[in-house]
Amino acid sequence: MNKRIAVIGAALAAMACVVSAAQKQPPVVSSTLRDEPSGSDSNESSSKPNILFVMSDDHTSQAVGVYGSRLAKLNPTPTIDTIASEGVVMENAFCHNAICTPSRASIMTGQYSAINGCPTLNDPLPAERQYLSLEMKKAGYQTAIVGKWHLKARPSTFDYFKVLPGQGDYFDPVFFEKGVSAKIQKGQKKFGPDAVQMKGHSTDCIADSALAWLKDMRDPNQPFFLKLHFKAPHDYFEYAPRYESYLAGVEIPEPANMWDRKNNGSIATRGDNDELLPYIGTSVGRRNLRRNYAQDPRTPWADQIDHSLSDTEIKRQTYQLYMKAYLRCVKGVDDNLKRVIDYLKAEGLYDNTVIMYTGDQGFYLGEHDYIDKRWGYEEAMRMPFIVRYPKSVKAGTRTDAMVENVDFAPTMLDFAGVPTPDYMQGRSFKPIIESGVEPDSWKKAAYYHYQMHMAHHDNPAHIAIRTKRYKLIFFYGLPIEGKANATLPAWELYDM
Ligand code: CA
């Protein structure tokens, strides 16, 4: 986040326009179609590509090599980087709300939270609003989802699902699986009526389950649409034991702004004379008194922290432990993705499959002394987004076109030969992926709304709009349901 500058009237007007568009009434699902599909042979089901949509939880672009951050030289994602080098890297992909459930709902519906009914972590996405899988099925696809779903209602519109309950567990995870009739008790928790349990680390179990579906349940006479959703690297970053030595002797580079935070924030996020710094936004070190990674007993590194250290030293120590745990989870995802890619290659499916890789939102890796996500600031709002499909996407393409997660469903449907349904708010960026060229008519801004005021990680509710040049944020600081105190309102405008 760069220089803070004065709020201008034009930006205020733009924000008002976006807010008003998002507050229209939820539409009824309609068969009316808005845009024609951009592919020429898309009506022939035999020519439809398979679609593999891979999403990891909280995998941020700073921890994807191809995005070239300070961590790139550690090479945490060789498989993802290879896919990227053979396709397109979207440099300006943004989520509408940087938390799990709302982002996943926007991807499934092509709609912003105000329309799809999922503005918080507590909102279910019932079958009738699972639009992406419904449309893919209508288009002749065999559909499956494996891994973390986090939208409460079962993904029953998929031909097959095997999903974690809520966040799920890192080890010996329980899944809800379509067609299963069984109850399981794990510790104090009871699961069912469709529960199965696997042994091992969740990333391995999820990849195993996806491979099992590809091998044993996939119908070779139909194109497939597979959503493969890893739980990792969500907190608390419990990596598989085989990664214990990965990066063990390495000093992870620190972001300079973990120490120098002067160009970030306003009275909404810092208070007068920084009086709110101990209360707003979880921290690496002890800055946030209530929630930080140095003193949280739930972290896997809690027993390795030396609490006699100074604030500076403990922040430095915590950062190293936190980052190594996070990157070990990332490495587990990358290695398991390679297993899936190797299977596609062995079966001759690799080049006829549109492969997309993303994280459900960005994540703070110590920048500005923040952890977690939720902020409309860059590290949380930006999503990695990579597409490989050599039949129409040129290797080595990069574009800075602004795309939002509400655009993902229209884009996937476009690859499937389906025009964007009129109830979706997103637009297909398939033509941009394929040409590398952004048309003049393409959207100029991404719209953001975080609503869980001061919940969990102490972030005030805010709304934001991001163009290539500017980001305008309004911290309105009010709770949805009156469960938290209001905080000071303020505008922040950044020249990116
Ligand atoms: Ca997430």
Short mmCIF file of C-alpha atoms and ligand atoms in Angstrom, two decimals:
data_model
loop_
_atom_site.label_atom_id
_atom_site.label_comp_id
_atom_site.label_asym_id
_atom_site.label_seq_id
_atom_site.Cartn_x
_atom_site.Cartn_y
_atom_site.Cartn_z
CA MET A 1 0.00 0.00 0.00
CA ASN A 2 1.53 3.30 -1.07
CA LYS A 3 1.19 6.99 -0.35
CA ARG A 4 -1.98 8.13 1.39
CA ILE A 5 -3.53 11.11 -0.33
CA ALA A 6 -6.61 13.25 0.06
CA VAL A 7 -10.09 11.94 -0.68
CA ILE A 8 -11.55 13.38 -3.88
CA GLY A 9 -15.16 13.96 -4.86
CA ALA A 10 -15.03 11.87 -8.01
CA ALA A 11 -13.92 8.83 -6.06
CA LEU A 12 -16.75 9.34 -3.58
CA ALA A 13 -19.21 9.44 -6.46
CA ALA A 14 -17.74 6.23 -7.90
CA MET A 15 -18.10 4.50 -4.54
CA ALA A 16 -21.74 5.59 -4.20
CA CYS A 17 -22.43 4.20 -7.66
CA VAL A 18 -20.96 0.80 -6.80
CA VAL A 19 -22.81 0.59 -3.50
CA SER A 20 -26.11 1.37 -5.13
CA ALA A 21 -25.56 -1.27 -7.83
CA ALA A 22 -24.89 -3.89 -5.19
CA GLN A 23 -28.05 -3.12 -3.27
CA LYS A 24 -30.49 -4.11 -5.97
CA GLN A 25 -32.88 -6.95 -5.18
CA PRO A 26 -31.71 -10.56 -5.54
CA PRO A 27 -32.68 -11.79 -8.99
CA VAL A 28 -34.65 -14.91 -9.72
CA VAL A 29 -32.70 -17.52 -11.67
CA SER A 30 -33.58 -17.07 -15.28
CA SER A 31 -32.73 -18.84 -18.46
CA THR A 32 -32.19 -15.51 -20.22
CA LEU A 33 -28.63 -15.26 -21.41
CA ARG A 34 -26.61 -12.09 -21.54
CA ASP A 35 -23.39 -12.59 -23.49
CA GLU A 36 -22.71 -15.07 -26.22
CA PRO A 37 -19.92 -17.53 -25.48
CA SER A 38 -16.66 -16.37 -27.00
CA GLY A 39 -15.51 -19.78 -28.31
CA SER A 40 -16.37 -20.72 -31.89
CA ASP A 41 -16.89 -24.48 -31.52
CA SER A 42 -18.42 -24.35 -28.07
CA ASN A 43 -21.77 -25.88 -28.94
CA GLU A 44 -20.30 -29.27 -29.68
CA SER A 45 -20.11 -31.16 -26.42
CA SER A 46 -17.39 -33.39 -27.84
CA SER A 47 -15.13 -30.35 -28.14
CA LYS A 48 -15.71 -29.08 -24.63
CA PRO A 49 -12.59 -28.98 -22.49
CA ASN A 50 -12.44 -30.47 -19.03
CA ILE A 51 -12.19 -27.82 -16.31
CA LEU A 52 -10.05 -28.31 -13.23
CA PHE A 53 -10.48 -25.44 -10.78
CA VAL A 54 -7.92 -25.71 -8.00
CA MET A 55 -8.28 -23.43 -4.99
CA SER A 56 -6.20 -23.45 -1.84
CA ASP A 57 -7.37 -21.80 1.35
CA ASP A 58 -5.55 -18.54 2.10
CA HIS A 59 -2.78 -19.15 -0.44
CA THR A 60 -1.69 -15.61 -1.17
CA SER A 61 0.12 -14.32 -4.24
CA GLN A 62 3.20 -13.37 -2.16
CA ALA A 63 3.71 -17.13 -1.66
CA VAL A 64 3.35 -18.07 -5.33
CA GLY A 65 6.74 -17.93 -7.05
CA VAL A 66 5.49 -16.55 -10.34
CA TYR A 67 4.19 -13.40 -8.61
CA GLY A 68 7.79 -12.49 -7.82
CA SER A 69 7.51 -11.40 -4.21
CA ARG A 70 10.35 -11.38 -1.67
CA LEU A 71 9.57 -15.10 -1.11
CA ALA A 72 9.87 -16.15 -4.77
CA LYS A 73 13.54 -17.07 -4.45
CA LEU A 74 12.59 -19.69 -1.85
CA ASN A 75 10.79 -21.45 -4.72
CA PRO A 76 7.79 -22.64 -2.71
CA THR A 77 5.57 -23.43 -5.74
CA PRO A 78 7.48 -25.07 -8.63
CA THR A 79 4.39 -26.93 -9.89
CA ILE A 80 2.12 -23.88 -9.85
CA ASP A 81 4.87 -21.82 -11.47
CA THR A 82 5.20 -24.36 -14.29
CA ILE A 83 1.45 -24.25 -14.95
CA ALA A 84 1.69 -20.46 -14.94
CA SER A 85 4.63 -20.39 -17.35
CA GLU A 86 2.57 -22.50 -19.77
CA GLY A 87 -0.45 -20.21 -19.54
CA VAL A 88 -1.58 -16.85 -18.22
CA VAL A 89 -0.91 -15.02 -14.96
CA MET A 90 -3.59 -12.55 -13.89
CA GLU A 91 -1.80 -9.75 -12.01
CA ASN A 92 -4.92 -7.92 -10.88
CA ALA A 93 -7.38 -10.56 -9.66
CA PHE A 94 -9.35 -9.47 -6.60
CA CYS A 95 -11.87 -10.97 -4.24
CA HIS A 96 -15.02 -9.15 -3.22
CA ASN A 97 -14.53 -10.05 0.44
CA ALA A 98 -11.31 -11.55 1.81
CA ILE A 99 -12.76 -14.35 3.92
CA CYS A 100 -13.58 -17.94 3.06
CA THR A 101 -17.36 -18.24 2.80
CA PRO A 102 -18.14 -14.98 0.98
CA SER A 103 -15.34 -15.50 -1.54
CA ARG A 104 -16.43 -19.07 -2.23
CA ALA A 105 -20.04 -17.94 -2.59
CA SER A 106 -19.04 -15.24 -5.10
CA ILE A 107 -17.15 -17.86 -7.11
CA MET A 108 -20.13 -20.27 -7.07
CA THR A 109 -22.73 -17.61 -7.95
CA GLY A 110 -20.95 -14.98 -10.02
CA GLN A 111 -22.56 -12.49 -7.64
CA TYR A 112 -21.47 -10.04 -4.96
CA SER A 113 -22.41 -10.81 -1.35
CA ALA A 114 -25.34 -8.38 -1.26
CA ILE A 115 -27.02 -10.46 -3.96
CA ASN A 116 -25.95 -14.03 -3.19
CA GLY A 117 -26.83 -13.82 0.50
CA CYS A 118 -23.40 -14.84 1.85
CA PRO A 119 -21.74 -11.75 3.36
CA THR A 120 -20.32 -13.54 6.43
CA LEU A 121 -18.72 -16.80 7.52
CA ASN A 122 -22.07 -17.97 8.88
CA ASP A 123 -24.11 -17.91 5.68
CA PRO A 124 -25.09 -21.08 3.83
CA LEU A 125 -25.27 -21.39 0.05
CA PRO A 126 -28.29 -23.63 -0.53
CA ALA A 127 -28.64 -25.89 -3.55
CA GLU A 128 -30.84 -23.49 -5.49
CA ARG A 129 -28.08 -20.89 -5.46
CA GLN A 130 -25.19 -23.23 -6.35
CA TYR A 131 -25.36 -21.76 -9.82
CA LEU A 132 -21.95 -22.73 -11.19
CA SER A 133 -22.45 -26.46 -10.69
CA LEU A 134 -26.07 -26.26 -11.87
CA GLU A 135 -25.03 -24.50 -15.08
CA MET A 136 -22.11 -26.87 -15.70
CA LYS A 137 -24.39 -29.85 -15.32
CA LYS A 138 -26.87 -28.31 -17.77
CA ALA A 139 -23.98 -27.86 -20.19
CA GLY A 140 -23.25 -31.58 -20.15
CA TYR A 141 -20.45 -31.70 -17.63
CA GLN A 142 -19.85 -34.36 -15.00
CA THR A 143 -19.31 -32.29 -11.87
CA ALA A 144 -17.38 -32.96 -8.68
CA ILE A 145 -16.03 -31.07 -5.71
CA VAL A 146 -13.41 -32.38 -3.30
CA GLY A 147 -11.93 -30.66 -0.25
CA LYS A 148 -12.90 -27.53 1.66
CA TRP A 149 -16.32 -26.16 0.70
CA HIS A 150 -17.25 -23.98 3.71
CA LEU A 151 -20.72 -22.98 2.50
CA LYS A 152 -22.67 -24.97 5.10
CA ALA A 153 -25.37 -26.52 2.91
CA ARG A 154 -24.11 -29.67 1.18
CA PRO A 155 -22.86 -29.12 -2.40
CA SER A 156 -25.60 -31.49 -3.48
CA THR A 157 -25.85 -30.00 -6.97
CA PHE A 158 -22.52 -31.63 -7.88
CA ASP A 159 -22.68 -35.17 -9.28
CA TYR A 160 -20.11 -36.04 -6.62
CA PHE A 161 -18.91 -34.28 -3.49
CA LYS A 162 -16.47 -35.17 -0.76
CA VAL A 163 -16.04 -32.10 1.39
CA LEU A 164 -14.74 -31.17 4.81
CA PRO A 165 -17.23 -30.11 7.47
CA GLY A 166 -16.64 -26.34 7.90
CA GLN A 167 -12.90 -25.74 8.19
CA GLY A 168 -12.19 -29.44 8.58
CA ASP A 169 -9.18 -30.94 10.31
CA TYR A 170 -5.59 -31.04 9.14
CA PHE A 171 -5.06 -34.59 10.36
CA ASP A 172 -7.25 -37.67 9.91
CA PRO A 173 -9.99 -35.48 8.43
CA VAL A 174 -13.68 -36.35 8.31
CA PHE A 175 -15.49 -35.67 5.04
CA PHE A 176 -19.11 -35.56 3.96
CA GLU A 177 -19.32 -37.75 0.88
CA LYS A 178 -22.18 -38.04 -1.60
CA GLY A 179 -23.83 -41.45 -1.51
CA VAL A 180 -22.38 -42.41 1.88
CA SER A 181 -24.66 -43.29 4.77
CA ALA A 182 -22.65 -43.37 7.98
CA LYS A 183 -22.10 -41.40 11.18
CA ILE A 184 -18.69 -40.78 12.70
CA GLN A 185 -17.62 -39.50 16.06
CA LYS A 186 -14.21 -37.84 16.20
CA GLY A 187 -13.30 -36.62 19.66
CA GLN A 188 -16.31 -34.73 20.96
CA LYS A 189 -17.72 -34.02 17.50
CA LYS A 190 -20.32 -36.09 15.70
CA PHE A 191 -20.61 -36.08 11.92
CA GLY A 192 -23.19 -37.50 9.58
CA PRO A 193 -25.34 -38.79 8.04
CA ASP A 194 -22.83 -39.01 5.17
CA ALA A 195 -19.47 -39.07 6.97
CA VAL A 196 -16.24 -40.83 6.11
CA GLN A 197 -12.84 -40.44 7.76
CA MET A 198 -9.43 -40.69 6.17
CA LYS A 199 -6.05 -41.22 7.79
CA GLY A 200 -3.22 -38.77 7.18
CA HIS A 201 -2.74 -35.10 6.32
CA SER A 202 -5.65 -33.24 4.76
CA THR A 203 -3.71 -32.08 1.68
CA ASP A 204 -2.71 -35.67 0.89
CA CYS A 205 -6.24 -36.94 1.64
CA ILE A 206 -7.86 -34.30 -0.59
CA ALA A 207 -5.50 -35.05 -3.51
CA ASP A 208 -6.02 -38.81 -2.98
CA SER A 209 -9.79 -38.26 -3.09
CA ALA A 210 -9.60 -36.17 -6.27
CA LEU A 211 -7.42 -38.82 -7.91
CA ALA A 212 -9.82 -41.55 -6.81
CA TRP A 213 -12.68 -39.67 -8.45
CA LEU A 214 -10.68 -39.11 -11.65
CA LYS A 215 -9.65 -42.77 -11.80
CA ASP A 216 -12.76 -44.59 -10.63
CA MET A 217 -15.79 -42.34 -11.01
CA ARG A 218 -15.07 -40.09 -13.97
CA ASP A 219 -17.13 -40.83 -17.06
CA PRO A 220 -14.76 -40.65 -20.05
CA ASN A 221 -17.73 -39.91 -22.30
CA GLN A 222 -18.43 -36.59 -20.58
CA PRO A 223 -16.25 -33.54 -20.04
CA PHE A 224 -15.56 -33.05 -16.34
CA PHE A 225 -15.72 -30.04 -14.06
CA LEU A 226 -13.70 -30.74 -10.91
CA LYS A 227 -13.31 -28.27 -8.07
CA LEU A 228 -10.28 -29.31 -6.04
CA HIS A 229 -10.13 -27.26 -2.85
CA PHE A 230 -7.23 -27.70 -0.45
CA LYS A 231 -7.67 -26.77 3.21
CA ALA A 232 -4.01 -25.74 3.45
CA PRO A 233 -2.45 -23.28 4.09
CA HIS A 234 -5.25 -21.98 6.36
CA ASP A 235 -4.29 -21.31 9.97
CA TYR A 236 -2.98 -22.80 12.10
CA PHE A 237 -0.71 -24.13 9.40
CA GLU A 238 -0.34 -27.74 10.53
CA TYR A 239 1.94 -29.17 7.86
CA ALA A 240 2.58 -32.86 7.15
CA PRO A 241 5.50 -34.16 9.25
CA ARG A 242 7.61 -34.87 6.16
CA TYR A 243 8.02 -31.10 5.69
CA GLU A 244 9.58 -30.55 9.11
CA SER A 245 13.00 -29.97 7.57
CA TYR A 246 11.79 -27.86 4.62
CA LEU A 247 13.32 -24.36 5.01
CA ALA A 248 14.61 -25.38 8.44
CA GLY A 249 17.96 -23.65 8.06
CA VAL A 250 16.65 -20.75 5.99
CA GLU A 251 16.13 -17.16 7.15
CA ILE A 252 12.80 -16.09 5.65
CA PRO A 253 13.07 -12.52 4.28
CA GLU A 254 11.05 -10.01 6.28
CA PRO A 255 8.85 -7.40 4.62
CA ALA A 256 10.27 -3.94 5.33
CA ASN A 257 6.80 -2.63 6.20
CA MET A 258 6.48 -5.13 9.04
CA TRP A 259 8.56 -2.56 10.92
CA ASP A 260 7.71 0.69 9.16
CA ARG A 261 3.91 1.12 9.09
CA LYS A 262 3.76 4.89 8.76
CA ASN A 263 2.14 5.08 5.30
CA ASN A 264 -0.75 2.81 6.18
CA GLY A 265 -4.06 3.52 7.88
CA SER A 266 -6.25 6.32 9.21
CA ILE A 267 -8.09 7.22 12.41
CA ALA A 268 -10.35 4.23 11.62
CA THR A 269 -7.50 1.76 11.80
CA ARG A 270 -4.89 3.58 13.93
CA GLY A 271 -6.93 6.05 15.97
CA ASP A 272 -5.81 9.52 17.02
CA ASN A 273 -2.08 9.44 17.73
CA ASP A 274 -2.06 5.68 17.06
CA GLU A 275 -4.16 4.99 20.14
CA LEU A 276 -5.97 2.09 18.39
CA LEU A 277 -2.83 0.21 17.30
CA PRO A 278 -3.11 -2.26 20.19
CA TYR A 279 -6.71 -3.08 19.20
CA ILE A 280 -7.10 -3.12 15.40
CA GLY A 281 -5.90 -5.94 13.14
CA THR A 282 -4.10 -9.01 14.48
CA SER A 283 -0.34 -8.73 14.59
CA VAL A 284 2.78 -10.87 14.26
CA GLY A 285 4.31 -9.57 17.47
CA ARG A 286 2.63 -8.28 20.61
CA ARG A 287 1.17 -5.07 19.09
CA ASN A 288 -2.43 -6.31 19.18
CA LEU A 289 -2.97 -7.08 22.84
CA ARG A 290 -5.89 -9.47 22.31
CA ARG A 291 -4.81 -11.46 19.30
CA ASN A 292 -1.33 -12.00 17.88
CA TYR A 293 0.84 -14.91 16.76
CA ALA A 294 3.47 -14.46 19.46
CA GLN A 295 1.09 -15.17 22.33
CA ASP A 296 -1.68 -17.30 20.76
CA PRO A 297 -1.55 -20.69 22.51
CA ARG A 298 -3.28 -22.38 19.55
CA THR A 299 -0.37 -21.95 17.14
CA PRO A 300 1.80 -25.02 16.48
CA TRP A 301 4.85 -22.94 17.46
CA ALA A 302 3.46 -21.69 20.78
CA ASP A 303 5.89 -23.77 22.86
CA GLN A 304 8.88 -22.50 20.85
CA ILE A 305 8.33 -18.81 21.65
CA ASP A 306 10.68 -17.23 24.16
CA HIS A 307 8.40 -14.80 26.04
CA SER A 308 11.35 -13.16 27.80
CA LEU A 309 12.42 -11.59 24.50
CA SER A 310 11.89 -7.91 23.71
CA ASP A 311 8.94 -6.89 21.51
CA THR A 312 11.26 -6.59 18.50
CA GLU A 313 12.95 -9.93 19.09
CA ILE A 314 9.76 -11.85 19.74
CA LYS A 315 8.19 -10.44 16.58
CA ARG A 316 11.23 -11.55 14.59
CA GLN A 317 11.14 -15.04 16.12
CA THR A 318 7.37 -15.40 15.61
CA TYR A 319 7.62 -14.29 12.00
CA GLN A 320 10.16 -17.01 11.21
CA LEU A 321 8.09 -19.75 12.87
CA TYR A 322 4.84 -18.55 11.29
CA MET A 323 6.28 -18.27 7.80
CA LYS A 324 7.96 -21.66 7.86
CA ALA A 325 4.75 -23.35 8.97
CA TYR A 326 2.79 -21.50 6.27
CA LEU A 327 5.29 -22.31 3.51
CA ARG A 328 5.46 -25.97 4.55
CA CYS A 329 1.70 -26.13 4.03
CA VAL A 330 2.12 -24.42 0.66
CA LYS A 331 4.78 -26.94 -0.35
CA GLY A 332 2.38 -29.75 0.52
CA VAL A 333 -0.23 -28.24 -1.79
CA ASP A 334 2.26 -27.80 -4.61
CA ASP A 335 3.56 -31.37 -4.30
CA ASN A 336 0.05 -32.79 -4.26
CA LEU A 337 -1.02 -30.68 -7.22
CA LYS A 338 1.89 -32.27 -9.08
CA ARG A 339 0.42 -35.71 -8.42
CA VAL A 340 -2.87 -34.62 -10.00
CA ILE A 341 -1.07 -33.01 -12.96
CA ASP A 342 1.01 -36.15 -13.47
CA TYR A 343 -2.18 -38.20 -13.60
CA LEU A 344 -3.72 -35.89 -16.20
CA LYS A 345 -0.54 -36.17 -18.28
CA ALA A 346 -0.46 -39.96 -17.99
CA GLU A 347 -4.09 -40.19 -19.11
CA GLY A 348 -3.69 -37.77 -22.01
CA LEU A 349 -5.97 -35.22 -20.33
CA TYR A 350 -3.47 -32.48 -19.55
CA ASP A 351 -3.82 -30.39 -22.71
CA ASN A 352 -7.60 -30.82 -23.02
CA THR A 353 -8.20 -29.53 -19.49
CA VAL A 354 -8.52 -25.88 -18.56
CA ILE A 355 -6.50 -25.73 -15.35
CA MET A 356 -7.12 -22.79 -13.05
CA TYR A 357 -5.25 -22.15 -9.81
CA THR A 358 -6.23 -19.63 -7.17
CA GLY A 359 -6.52 -19.00 -3.45
CA ASP A 360 -9.90 -18.00 -2.01
CA GLN A 361 -8.35 -14.66 -1.06
CA GLY A 362 -4.96 -13.20 -0.22
CA PHE A 363 -3.28 -13.35 3.16
CA TYR A 364 -0.94 -11.26 5.24
CA LEU A 365 2.54 -12.65 5.67
CA GLY A 366 3.72 -10.02 8.14
CA GLU A 367 3.25 -7.01 5.84
CA HIS A 368 2.26 -3.93 7.88
CA ASP A 369 2.56 -6.20 10.94
CA TYR A 370 -0.72 -7.89 10.02
CA ILE A 371 -1.61 -11.56 9.92
CA ASP A 372 -4.79 -13.15 8.50
CA LYS A 373 -6.82 -11.48 5.71
CA ARG A 374 -10.16 -9.55 5.84
CA TRP A 375 -8.64 -6.17 4.93
CA GLY A 376 -9.44 -4.48 1.62
CA TYR A 377 -5.71 -3.73 1.50
CA GLU A 378 -3.70 -5.33 -1.28
CA GLU A 379 -2.22 -8.38 0.43
CA ALA A 380 -5.67 -9.69 1.41
CA MET A 381 -7.79 -8.46 -1.51
CA ARG A 382 -5.50 -9.73 -4.27
CA MET A 383 -5.92 -13.36 -5.36
CA PRO A 384 -3.41 -15.40 -7.30
CA PHE A 385 -5.06 -16.49 -10.54
CA ILE A 386 -3.40 -18.66 -13.15
CA VAL A 387 -4.89 -20.46 -16.15
CA ARG A 388 -3.33 -23.10 -18.39
CA TYR A 389 -5.09 -24.26 -21.54
CA PRO A 390 -2.62 -24.56 -24.42
CA LYS A 391 -5.34 -24.98 -27.06
CA SER A 392 -6.27 -21.32 -26.76
CA VAL A 393 -4.07 -19.68 -24.11
CA LYS A 394 -0.56 -18.68 -25.14
CA ALA A 395 2.27 -19.66 -22.79
CA GLY A 396 3.91 -16.81 -20.94
CA THR A 397 0.91 -14.44 -21.05
CA ARG A 398 0.54 -11.85 -18.28
CA THR A 399 -2.19 -9.25 -17.98
CA ASP A 400 -2.98 -6.47 -15.53
CA ALA A 401 -6.69 -6.41 -16.48
CA MET A 402 -8.86 -5.96 -13.39
CA VAL A 403 -10.81 -9.14 -12.69
CA GLU A 404 -12.94 -10.04 -9.68
CA ASN A 405 -13.93 -13.37 -8.19
CA VAL A 406 -17.49 -12.79 -9.43
CA ASP A 407 -15.96 -13.09 -12.92
CA PHE A 408 -14.62 -16.62 -12.33
CA ALA A 409 -17.94 -18.45 -12.87
CA PRO A 410 -18.76 -16.59 -16.11
CA THR A 411 -15.22 -17.36 -17.33
CA MET A 412 -15.45 -21.06 -16.52
CA LEU A 413 -18.87 -21.24 -18.13
CA ASP A 414 -17.50 -19.48 -21.20
CA PHE A 415 -14.85 -22.21 -21.53
CA ALA A 416 -17.73 -24.69 -21.27
CA GLY A 417 -19.53 -22.93 -24.10
CA VAL A 418 -22.17 -21.41 -21.85
CA PRO A 419 -23.11 -17.72 -22.22
CA THR A 420 -23.08 -15.74 -18.96
CA PRO A 421 -26.50 -16.10 -17.31
CA ASP A 422 -28.14 -12.72 -16.80
CA TYR A 423 -28.44 -13.24 -13.04
CA MET A 424 -24.64 -13.29 -12.71
CA GLN A 425 -22.97 -9.95 -12.00
CA GLY A 426 -19.53 -11.04 -13.21
CA ARG A 427 -18.26 -11.10 -16.78
CA SER A 428 -16.19 -13.66 -18.64
CA PHE A 429 -12.54 -12.70 -19.07
CA LYS A 430 -11.86 -15.68 -21.33
CA PRO A 431 -11.24 -13.32 -24.28
CA ILE A 432 -8.58 -11.51 -22.21
CA ILE A 433 -6.94 -14.78 -21.18
CA GLU A 434 -6.82 -15.93 -24.78
CA SER A 435 -5.68 -12.72 -26.41
CA GLY A 436 -3.72 -11.11 -23.59
CA VAL A 437 -5.51 -7.93 -24.67
CA GLU A 438 -7.93 -5.99 -22.49
CA PRO A 439 -10.81 -4.51 -24.51
CA ASP A 440 -11.72 -0.84 -23.94
CA SER A 441 -15.12 -1.96 -22.65
CA TRP A 442 -13.61 -4.09 -19.86
CA LYS A 443 -14.32 -3.13 -16.24
CA LYS A 444 -12.11 -0.49 -14.68
CA ALA A 445 -12.59 -1.31 -10.99
CA ALA A 446 -12.97 -4.06 -8.42
CA TYR A 447 -15.49 -3.74 -5.61
CA TYR A 448 -14.88 -4.86 -2.04
CA HIS A 449 -17.00 -5.20 1.08
CA TYR A 450 -15.92 -6.68 4.41
CA GLN A 451 -18.85 -6.89 6.81
CA MET A 452 -17.81 -8.88 9.90
CA HIS A 453 -17.03 -5.79 11.93
CA MET A 454 -14.39 -6.40 14.65
CA ALA A 455 -15.03 -10.17 14.61
CA HIS A 456 -12.20 -12.67 15.10
CA HIS A 457 -9.27 -10.54 13.92
CA ASP A 458 -10.36 -7.06 14.99
CA ASN A 459 -10.98 -5.49 11.57
CA PRO A 460 -13.55 -2.68 11.24
CA ALA A 461 -16.18 -3.19 8.53
CA HIS A 462 -15.35 -1.40 5.30
CA ILE A 463 -16.14 -1.00 1.65
CA ALA A 464 -13.57 -0.34 -1.06
CA ILE A 465 -13.08 0.23 -4.72
CA ARG A 466 -9.81 -0.53 -6.54
CA THR A 467 -8.79 0.68 -9.96
CA LYS A 468 -5.39 0.11 -11.55
CA ARG A 469 -4.21 3.44 -10.14
CA TYR A 470 -6.18 4.05 -6.94
CA LYS A 471 -7.79 2.35 -4.01
CA LEU A 472 -10.50 4.10 -2.01
CA ILE A 473 -11.62 2.54 1.25
CA PHE A 474 -14.41 3.67 3.54
CA PHE A 475 -14.25 2.24 7.03
CA TYR A 476 -17.83 2.70 8.13
CA GLY A 477 -17.11 0.79 11.32
CA LEU A 478 -20.55 -0.61 12.10
CA PRO A 479 -21.58 -4.17 12.92
CA ILE A 480 -24.14 -6.14 10.90
CA GLU A 481 -26.04 -7.40 13.91
CA GLY A 482 -25.11 -5.10 16.75
CA LYS A 483 -22.67 -7.59 18.26
CA ALA A 484 -19.69 -5.22 18.38
CA ASN A 485 -19.16 -1.57 19.20
CA ALA A 486 -18.95 0.95 16.39
CA THR A 487 -15.48 2.24 15.51
CA LEU A 488 -14.42 5.61 14.10
CA PRO A 489 -15.38 6.10 10.45
CA ALA A 490 -12.73 7.27 7.98
CA TRP A 491 -11.78 7.29 4.33
CA GLU A 492 -8.43 6.11 2.99
CA LEU A 493 -7.33 6.83 -0.56
CA TYR A 494 -4.14 5.24 -1.89
CA ASP A 495 -2.24 5.96 -5.08
CA MET A 496 -1.11 2.48 -6.03
CA CA B 1 -9.79 -18.55 3.05
#
